[in-house]
Coordinates of C-alpha atoms and ligand atoms in Angstrom, one line a residue:
M1 CA 102.5 73.5 118.8
A2 CA 98.8 72.8 118.2
L3 CA 98.4 70.3 115.4
A4 CA 95.5 69.9 113.0
G5 CA 94.2 66.6 111.6
N6 CA 94.8 63.0 112.4
V7 CA 98.1 62.5 110.6
S8 CA 99.8 65.0 113.0
K9 CA 98.7 63.5 116.2
G10 CA 101.5 62.2 118.3
V11 CA 104.2 63.6 116.0
D12 CA 107.3 64.9 117.9
L13 CA 108.6 67.9 116.1
S14 CA 111.4 68.7 118.6
R15 CA 114.1 67.0 116.6
W16 CA 113.2 68.8 113.4
E17 CA 113.6 72.3 112.1
I18 CA 110.9 73.7 109.9
V19 CA 111.9 75.8 106.9
I20 CA 109.3 78.0 105.2
G21 CA 109.4 80.4 102.2
L22 CA 106.4 82.3 101.0
E23 CA 105.3 83.5 97.6
I24 CA 102.7 86.3 98.0
H25 CA 100.6 87.9 95.3
V26 CA 99.3 91.3 95.9
E27 CA 96.9 93.1 93.6
L28 CA 97.9 96.7 93.1
L29 CA 95.4 99.5 93.7
T30 CA 95.4 101.1 90.2
D31 CA 92.1 102.3 88.5
S32 CA 92.8 100.4 85.3
K33 CA 94.5 97.1 84.4
V34 CA 98.2 96.7 83.9
F35 CA 98.2 96.4 80.1
C36 CA 94.8 97.8 79.0
G37 CA 92.3 100.5 80.1
C38 CA 89.7 98.2 81.7
A39 CA 88.5 99.0 85.2
T40 CA 89.8 97.1 88.1
D41 CA 87.2 97.5 90.9
F42 CA 86.0 94.4 92.7
G43 CA 82.7 92.9 91.8
G44 CA 80.7 93.6 88.7
E45 CA 78.8 91.1 86.4
P46 CA 81.2 88.4 85.1
N47 CA 83.0 89.3 81.9
T48 CA 81.9 92.9 81.7
R49 CA 85.3 94.5 82.4
V50 CA 87.1 93.0 79.5
C51 CA 88.6 94.1 76.1
P52 CA 90.6 92.4 73.4
V53 CA 93.9 92.9 75.3
C54 CA 92.9 91.3 78.6
L55 CA 91.0 88.6 76.7
G56 CA 94.1 87.9 74.7
L57 CA 92.5 88.2 71.3
P58 CA 94.9 87.9 68.4
G59 CA 96.4 91.2 67.2
S60 CA 95.9 93.1 70.4
L61 CA 98.9 94.8 72.0
P62 CA 99.6 95.5 75.6
V63 CA 100.7 98.9 76.9
L64 CA 102.3 99.2 80.4
N65 CA 100.2 101.2 83.0
A66 CA 102.7 103.7 84.5
K67 CA 100.9 103.7 87.8
A68 CA 101.3 99.9 88.1
L69 CA 105.0 100.3 87.5
E70 CA 105.2 103.0 90.2
Y71 CA 103.3 100.9 92.7
A72 CA 105.4 97.8 92.0
V73 CA 108.6 99.8 92.5
K74 CA 107.2 101.3 95.7
T75 CA 106.4 97.9 97.0
G76 CA 110.0 96.9 96.5
L77 CA 111.2 100.1 98.1
A78 CA 109.0 99.6 101.1
L79 CA 110.6 96.1 101.5
G80 CA 114.1 97.5 101.4
C81 CA 114.8 96.1 97.9
E82 CA 117.3 97.2 95.3
I83 CA 115.5 98.5 92.2
A84 CA 116.8 97.3 88.9
P85 CA 117.7 100.1 86.5
F86 CA 116.9 97.7 83.7
S87 CA 114.3 95.0 83.7
K88 CA 111.9 93.3 81.3
F89 CA 108.8 91.3 80.9
D90 CA 108.7 87.6 80.0
R91 CA 106.0 85.2 78.9
K92 CA 105.3 82.4 81.3
N93 CA 103.6 79.8 79.1
Y94 CA 101.1 77.4 80.5
F95 CA 97.8 76.2 79.4
Y96 CA 95.0 76.9 81.8
P97 CA 91.6 78.4 81.0
D98 CA 91.9 81.3 83.4
L99 CA 94.7 82.6 81.1
P100 CA 93.2 83.1 77.6
K101 CA 96.5 83.9 75.9
A102 CA 98.0 80.6 77.2
Y103 CA 100.8 82.6 78.7
Q104 CA 101.0 85.1 81.5
I105 CA 103.0 88.3 81.1
S106 CA 105.4 88.2 84.1
Q107 CA 109.1 88.8 84.9
Y108 CA 111.6 86.0 85.0
D109 CA 115.4 86.6 85.1
L110 CA 115.3 90.4 85.4
P111 CA 112.7 91.3 88.0
L112 CA 112.1 94.9 89.1
C113 CA 113.2 94.5 92.7
R114 CA 115.6 92.2 94.5
H115 CA 117.5 91.6 97.8
G116 CA 115.1 93.2 100.3
H117 CA 114.0 92.3 103.8
L118 CA 111.3 92.7 106.3
D119 CA 111.9 92.8 110.1
I120 CA 109.3 91.2 112.3
E121 CA 109.1 90.4 116.0
V122 CA 108.3 86.9 117.1
N123 CA 107.8 86.2 120.8
G124 CA 109.9 89.2 121.7
E125 CA 112.7 88.3 119.3
K126 CA 113.6 90.5 116.3
R127 CA 113.9 88.5 113.1
R128 CA 114.9 89.7 109.6
I129 CA 113.3 87.8 106.8
G130 CA 114.9 88.1 103.4
I131 CA 112.9 89.2 100.3
T132 CA 114.3 87.4 97.3
R133 CA 112.5 89.4 94.7
V134 CA 109.4 91.5 93.8
H135 CA 108.2 91.4 90.3
L136 CA 105.2 92.8 88.3
E137 CA 102.8 90.5 86.4
E138 CA 99.3 90.3 85.3
E139 CA 96.5 88.7 87.3
T140 CA 94.7 85.8 85.8
G141 CA 90.9 85.4 85.4
K142 CA 88.9 83.7 88.1
S143 CA 87.8 80.1 87.8
L144 CA 84.6 79.1 89.6
H145 CA 84.7 75.4 90.1
A146 CA 81.3 73.7 90.4
G147 CA 80.8 71.1 93.1
T148 CA 82.4 71.0 96.5
S149 CA 86.1 71.2 95.6
I150 CA 88.5 71.6 92.7
V151 CA 89.5 67.9 93.0
D152 CA 86.2 66.5 92.0
S153 CA 84.6 69.4 90.2
P154 CA 82.5 68.5 87.2
Y155 CA 82.9 71.8 85.3
T156 CA 84.4 75.3 85.7
L157 CA 83.0 78.8 84.9
L158 CA 85.3 81.6 84.0
D159 CA 85.2 85.3 84.8
Y160 CA 87.8 87.5 83.1
N161 CA 87.1 90.7 85.0
R162 CA 90.1 90.0 87.1
A163 CA 92.4 89.1 84.2
G164 CA 95.0 91.8 83.7
I165 CA 94.8 93.5 87.1
P166 CA 98.3 94.4 88.1
L167 CA 99.9 92.0 90.5
V168 CA 103.2 92.0 92.3
E169 CA 104.7 88.7 93.4
I170 CA 106.8 88.9 96.5
V171 CA 109.1 85.9 97.1
T172 CA 110.8 85.4 100.5
E173 CA 114.0 83.6 101.2
P174 CA 113.5 80.3 103.1
D175 CA 114.1 82.2 106.3
L176 CA 110.9 81.5 108.2
R177 CA 111.2 78.9 111.0
S178 CA 107.7 78.2 112.2
P179 CA 104.1 78.4 111.0
E180 CA 103.4 81.1 113.6
E181 CA 106.4 83.1 112.2
A182 CA 104.9 82.8 108.7
R183 CA 101.6 84.2 110.0
I184 CA 103.3 87.1 111.8
F185 CA 105.3 87.9 108.7
L186 CA 102.2 88.0 106.5
E187 CA 100.5 90.3 109.0
E188 CA 103.4 92.7 108.9
L189 CA 103.7 92.5 105.1
K190 CA 100.0 93.3 104.8
R191 CA 100.5 96.4 106.9
V192 CA 103.6 97.5 104.9
V193 CA 101.8 97.3 101.6
E194 CA 98.7 99.0 103.0
F195 CA 100.8 101.8 104.6
A196 CA 102.7 102.2 101.3
G197 CA 99.4 102.9 99.6
V198 CA 99.9 100.4 96.8
S199 CA 97.1 97.9 97.7
D200 CA 94.1 97.6 99.9
V201 CA 95.1 94.1 100.7
K202 CA 91.8 92.4 101.4
M203 CA 92.4 88.8 101.7
E204 CA 88.7 87.9 101.6
E205 CA 88.4 89.7 98.2
G206 CA 91.6 87.9 97.1
S207 CA 93.7 91.0 96.7
L208 CA 96.4 89.3 98.8
R209 CA 97.1 85.6 98.3
C210 CA 99.8 83.4 99.6
D211 CA 101.4 80.1 98.6
A212 CA 103.6 78.6 101.2
N213 CA 106.7 76.4 100.6
I214 CA 107.7 74.2 103.5
S215 CA 110.3 71.5 104.3
V216 CA 111.7 70.0 107.4
R217 CA 115.2 68.9 108.3
P218 CA 116.9 67.3 111.3
R219 CA 118.1 70.0 113.7
G220 CA 121.7 70.9 112.9
E221 CA 121.4 69.9 109.3
T222 CA 122.4 72.8 107.0
R223 CA 121.1 71.5 103.6
L224 CA 117.5 72.1 102.8
G225 CA 115.0 69.3 102.8
T226 CA 112.6 68.6 99.9
K227 CA 109.8 71.1 100.0
T228 CA 106.1 71.0 99.2
E229 CA 104.1 74.0 98.1
V230 CA 100.8 74.5 99.9
K231 CA 98.0 76.5 98.2
N232 CA 94.4 77.6 98.8
M233 CA 94.6 79.3 102.2
N234 CA 92.1 82.1 102.6
S235 CA 93.3 83.7 105.7
F236 CA 96.5 84.2 107.7
R237 CA 95.1 81.8 110.3
A238 CA 94.6 79.2 107.5
V239 CA 98.3 79.7 106.4
Q240 CA 99.4 78.9 109.9
R241 CA 97.1 75.9 110.3
A242 CA 98.0 74.5 106.9
L243 CA 101.7 74.8 107.7
E244 CA 101.3 73.2 111.1
Y245 CA 99.5 70.3 109.5
E246 CA 102.1 70.0 106.6
A247 CA 105.1 70.1 108.9
A248 CA 103.7 67.3 111.0
R249 CA 102.8 65.3 107.9
Q250 CA 106.3 65.6 106.6
V251 CA 107.9 64.6 109.9
A252 CA 105.6 61.6 110.1
V253 CA 106.5 60.5 106.6
L254 CA 110.3 60.9 107.2
E255 CA 110.2 59.3 110.7
S256 CA 108.5 56.2 109.2
G257 CA 111.3 55.9 106.6
G258 CA 109.5 57.6 103.7
R259 CA 110.5 60.3 101.4
I260 CA 108.9 63.7 100.7
E261 CA 107.7 64.1 97.2
Q262 CA 108.2 67.6 95.7
E263 CA 104.6 68.5 94.9
T264 CA 101.9 71.1 95.2
R265 CA 99.3 70.4 97.9
H266 CA 95.9 71.8 98.4
W267 CA 94.7 73.0 101.8
D268 CA 91.2 71.8 102.7
E269 CA 90.0 74.2 105.3
A270 CA 87.0 72.2 106.4
A271 CA 88.9 68.9 106.8
G272 CA 92.0 70.6 108.2
V273 CA 94.3 68.7 105.9
T274 CA 96.6 69.2 102.8
R275 CA 96.1 66.9 99.8
G276 CA 98.5 66.3 96.9
M277 CA 97.2 67.7 93.6
R278 CA 99.9 67.5 90.9
S279 CA 103.6 67.3 91.0
K280 CA 105.2 70.8 90.8
E281 CA 106.1 71.9 87.3
Q282 CA 109.8 72.6 86.9
A283 CA 110.7 76.2 85.9
H284 CA 111.7 75.1 82.4
D285 CA 108.3 73.7 81.7
Y286 CA 107.0 77.3 81.5
R287 CA 109.2 77.9 78.5
Y288 CA 109.9 81.5 79.7
F289 CA 111.0 83.9 76.9
P290 CA 111.1 87.7 76.6
E291 CA 107.8 89.4 75.9
P292 CA 108.3 90.8 72.4
D293 CA 105.3 93.2 72.6
L294 CA 106.6 95.3 75.5
V295 CA 109.8 97.3 75.7
P296 CA 112.1 96.7 78.6
I297 CA 111.7 98.9 81.7
V298 CA 114.4 101.5 82.1
L299 CA 114.4 103.5 85.3
T300 CA 116.7 106.4 86.1
P301 CA 118.2 106.8 89.7
E302 CA 116.3 110.1 89.9
Q303 CA 113.0 108.4 89.2
I304 CA 113.6 105.7 91.8
E305 CA 114.7 108.3 94.3
K306 CA 111.6 110.4 93.7
W307 CA 109.4 107.4 94.4
R308 CA 111.4 106.6 97.5
Q309 CA 110.7 110.1 98.8
E310 CA 107.0 109.8 98.1
L311 CA 106.7 106.7 100.3
P312 CA 104.6 107.4 103.4
E313 CA 105.8 106.5 106.8
L314 CA 105.8 102.7 107.2
P315 CA 104.4 100.7 110.1
A316 CA 107.6 100.1 112.0
A317 CA 108.6 103.8 111.9
R318 CA 105.0 104.8 112.8
R319 CA 105.0 102.5 115.8
E320 CA 108.2 104.0 117.1
R321 CA 106.9 107.5 116.6
L322 CA 103.5 106.8 118.3
M323 CA 105.5 105.6 121.4
R324 CA 107.9 108.6 121.3
E325 CA 105.5 111.4 120.5
Y326 CA 102.4 110.3 122.4
G327 CA 104.1 108.3 125.2
L328 CA 102.1 105.2 124.2
P329 CA 103.1 101.7 125.4
P330 CA 104.3 99.2 122.7
Y331 CA 101.0 97.3 122.9
D332 CA 99.0 100.4 122.0
A333 CA 101.4 101.3 119.2
E334 CA 101.1 97.8 117.8
I335 CA 97.3 97.8 117.8
L336 CA 96.9 101.3 116.4
T337 CA 99.2 100.5 113.4
T338 CA 97.2 97.5 112.3
S339 CA 96.0 99.8 109.5
R340 CA 97.0 103.2 108.2
K341 CA 93.4 104.5 108.6
L342 CA 93.3 103.5 112.2
A343 CA 96.7 105.1 112.9
D344 CA 95.5 108.3 111.1
F345 CA 92.3 108.3 113.1
F346 CA 94.2 108.0 116.4
E347 CA 96.6 110.8 115.5
E348 CA 94.0 113.2 114.3
A349 CA 92.1 112.7 117.6
A350 CA 95.2 112.8 119.8
R351 CA 96.3 116.1 118.3
Q352 CA 93.1 117.7 119.5
F353 CA 93.0 116.3 123.0
P354 CA 95.5 116.6 125.9
D355 CA 95.4 113.0 127.0
P356 CA 96.7 110.7 124.2
K357 CA 96.5 107.5 126.3
M358 CA 92.8 108.2 126.9
V359 CA 92.3 108.6 123.1
S360 CA 94.2 105.3 122.5
N361 CA 92.0 103.5 125.1
W362 CA 88.8 104.6 123.4
V363 CA 90.1 103.8 119.9
M364 CA 91.4 100.4 120.9
G365 CA 88.5 99.7 123.2
E366 CA 85.0 101.0 122.2
L367 CA 85.8 101.9 118.6
L368 CA 87.4 98.6 117.6
R369 CA 84.9 96.6 119.6
L370 CA 81.9 98.2 117.7
L371 CA 83.7 98.0 114.3
K372 CA 84.2 94.3 114.9
A373 CA 80.7 93.7 116.2
E374 CA 79.2 95.4 113.1
G375 CA 81.8 93.9 110.7
K376 CA 82.6 97.4 109.4
E377 CA 85.7 99.3 108.3
L378 CA 86.6 102.6 109.8
D379 CA 85.6 104.5 106.6
Q380 CA 82.2 103.0 106.6
V381 CA 81.1 104.6 109.9
N382 CA 80.2 108.1 111.0
V383 CA 82.4 108.5 114.0
T384 CA 85.2 111.0 113.1
P385 CA 88.2 111.9 115.2
A386 CA 86.7 115.3 116.0
R387 CA 83.5 113.6 117.2
L388 CA 85.4 111.2 119.5
V389 CA 87.3 114.2 120.9
G390 CA 83.9 115.9 121.5
L391 CA 82.9 113.0 123.7
L392 CA 86.2 112.8 125.5
Q393 CA 85.9 116.5 126.4
L394 CA 82.5 115.8 128.0
I395 CA 84.1 113.1 130.2
R396 CA 87.0 115.3 131.1
A397 CA 84.8 118.2 132.1
G398 CA 82.7 115.9 134.3
T399 CA 79.6 116.4 132.3
I400 CA 79.1 112.7 131.8
S401 CA 80.5 109.6 133.5
G402 CA 82.7 107.0 131.8
A403 CA 79.8 104.5 131.8
T404 CA 77.4 107.0 130.2
A405 CA 80.0 107.9 127.7
K406 CA 80.1 104.3 126.4
E407 CA 76.3 104.5 125.8
V408 CA 76.6 107.8 124.0
F409 CA 79.5 106.5 121.9
E410 CA 77.3 103.6 120.7
E411 CA 74.7 106.1 119.6
M412 CA 77.3 108.3 117.9
F413 CA 78.6 105.2 116.1
R414 CA 75.2 104.3 114.8
T415 CA 73.8 107.7 114.0
G416 CA 76.8 109.9 113.4
Q417 CA 75.5 112.6 115.8
E418 CA 77.7 114.8 118.0
A419 CA 78.2 113.6 121.6
A420 CA 77.0 116.9 123.1
A421 CA 73.7 116.7 121.1
I422 CA 73.0 113.2 122.3
V423 CA 73.8 114.1 125.9
E424 CA 71.6 117.2 125.7
R425 CA 68.6 115.5 124.0
R426 CA 68.6 112.4 126.3
G427 CA 69.4 114.5 129.4
L428 CA 72.4 112.4 130.3
Q429 CA 74.4 115.1 132.1
Q430 CA 76.0 113.8 135.2
I431 CA 74.4 115.0 138.4
S432 CA 77.1 116.8 140.4
D433 CA 74.9 118.9 142.5
E434 CA 75.8 118.2 146.2
E435 CA 72.3 118.9 147.7
T436 CA 70.5 116.6 145.2
I437 CA 73.0 113.8 145.8
R438 CA 73.0 114.3 149.6
Q439 CA 69.2 113.7 149.6
L440 CA 69.6 110.5 147.5
V441 CA 72.3 109.3 149.9
Q442 CA 70.0 109.8 152.9
K443 CA 67.2 107.9 151.1
A444 CA 69.6 105.0 150.3
I445 CA 70.7 104.8 153.9
A446 CA 67.1 104.8 155.1
A447 CA 66.1 102.1 152.7
N448 CA 69.1 99.7 153.4
P449 CA 69.4 99.3 157.1
E450 CA 71.2 95.9 156.7
A451 CA 73.9 97.3 154.4
V452 CA 74.4 100.2 156.8
E453 CA 74.6 97.8 159.7
S454 CA 77.3 95.6 158.2
Y455 CA 79.2 98.6 157.0
R456 CA 79.3 99.9 160.6
K457 CA 80.4 96.5 161.8
G458 CA 83.5 96.9 159.6
K459 CA 82.5 95.4 156.3
E460 CA 83.6 98.2 154.1
K461 CA 82.3 96.5 150.9
A462 CA 78.7 96.9 152.1
I463 CA 78.8 100.5 151.0
G464 CA 78.6 99.2 147.4
A465 CA 74.9 98.4 147.8
L466 CA 74.3 102.0 148.8
V467 CA 76.3 103.4 145.9
G468 CA 74.4 101.1 143.6
Q469 CA 71.0 102.3 144.9
V470 CA 71.9 106.0 144.2
M471 CA 73.2 105.1 140.7
R472 CA 70.0 103.2 140.0
E473 CA 67.8 106.0 141.1
T474 CA 69.7 108.4 138.8
R475 CA 70.0 105.9 136.0
G476 CA 73.8 106.0 136.2
K477 CA 74.0 109.8 136.1
A478 CA 75.2 110.6 139.6
N479 CA 78.8 111.6 139.8
P480 CA 80.3 108.5 141.4
Q481 CA 83.1 110.3 143.3
L482 CA 80.6 112.6 144.8
V483 CA 78.2 109.8 145.8
N484 CA 81.1 108.0 147.5
R485 CA 82.3 111.1 149.4
L486 CA 78.8 112.0 150.7
L487 CA 78.1 108.4 151.7
L488 CA 81.3 108.3 153.7
E489 CA 80.5 111.6 155.3
A490 CA 77.0 110.4 156.3
L491 CA 78.1 107.0 157.6
G492 CA 81.4 107.9 159.3
K493 CA 84.4 105.5 159.4
P494 CA 83.5 101.7 159.5
G495 CA 83.4 100.2 162.9
Q496 CA 82.2 103.5 164.6
Ligands
ADP501 P1 110.7 76.8 92.8 O1 111.8 76.6 91.8 O2 110.0 75.6 93.2 O3 109.8 77.9 92.4 P2 112.2 78.6 94.4 O4 113.6 78.2 94.7 O5 112.0 79.6 93.3 O6 111.4 77.2 94.1 O7 111.6 79.1 95.7 C1 110.2 79.3 95.8 C2 109.9 79.6 97.3 O8 110.1 78.4 98.0 C3 110.7 80.7 97.9 O9 109.9 81.4 98.8 C4 111.8 79.9 98.7 O10 112.2 80.7 99.8 C5 111.0 78.7 99.1 N1 111.9 77.5 99.2 C6 112.8 77.1 98.4 N2 113.4 75.9 98.8 C7 112.8 75.6 100.0 C8 112.9 74.6 100.9 N3 113.7 73.5 100.7 N4 112.1 74.6 102.0 C9 111.2 75.6 102.2 N5 111.1 76.6 101.3 C10 111.8 76.6 100.2
ZN502 ZN1 91.1 95.0 79.1
MG503 MG1 110.5 79.8 91.6

């Protein structure tokens, strides 16, 4: 295992078992907030999307957003949870300026969803990770700490636009056994919520956040060790790195005869270390009590069943189907299901083209490469499945070569034009006329006596220089198979 930071250098983890449980917060994709009508979209001038309810002004009353409830239940269903027929909201009391009421409306002893699981694959091994609970709560405001870090910040600015956005908290059992496994779990969880259509899960915009609980114990020990909770990771990579550091730190403390203190620790991405912040509040410190301003949530089996039926196909099922229906290898199915939009794009194209593997190669290859290079999302570019198919048809018909197609695709990607129009305008049609190519072949032979000589002496590779010359002359448009055949005809077998 690669270890970050000094503390972890030289620590031998082989005698120890790592135990990890995650608490993940996911913002739900509703148009309005969970207990008021304010808009939820990201951005906007600070403190412009607020009202008496989400600012917690005295006398204001919350009303539950039906869509938020539906999405929370669908999150639970997508994670194989049992949905509670009766649940309620509770007040979680704590004083922190991002929470103007001095309590957060959350759920305590009767959460909406419980006892679920998510299956992942880690290094070829199937693992089932238990989901303890999924509950609905309100998002807090955003604190903007001045200075370089929260630890030494001189003052804090507050933006309440985010306060009251519906949030689900997903809590896992302490079933994860390595930092890598935690990262893989998060990647799959992200896909599940995105496929379920309940969140856009953009970690960089903070719509998915993760706190990680971690402890270590000697291998063979069945009791859990004392855990720490690590916060402030901004990417799945960071979660893995923070946990690698923290596991090694804990082992180093224990092996030198020390004790782990139960505490919250802050991940410092730049320094690659975790630092203690404050000792973890015990649950009773929050003085949870039932929220008197909201009625309990009562769900009929029919309602739950209806929402279950509405759930779209989830990533695991989709991967299976892509392999079965289109004959794709597992690797392709995995890549194509990294987002629902990408899977939809592939399928829409594959339905219009006879060679699904070729579609998959182009989507995984050129399309993803350009998206990554431009830092764009699929819905921000002009290439549609139908336009990709248009390009593939030109390759299949022999109108353009594979190399030319890549060039054409880049232009399609940038301009949104049809492949055929670009090929026509730039005169990129492949030259497949035998007479034209034969003449170019003769010219290449005449101009490269050395290559011809060594080919005739048996060095078959020397023919490459001749092919290259023809391709250069035609700016890559000569049909390569034809060039090869005509060259061989003209030169005869090597050694003759
Ligand atoms: P707390 O009371 O501190 O909130 P919980 O029992 O509610 O702790 O668990 C919170 C999270 O921590 C869960 O994801 C759980 O799986 C995980 N967890 C609990 N105990 C441990 C442990 N000893 N080591 C690692 N993770 C743990
Ligand atoms: Zn509001
Ligand atoms: Mg807890």
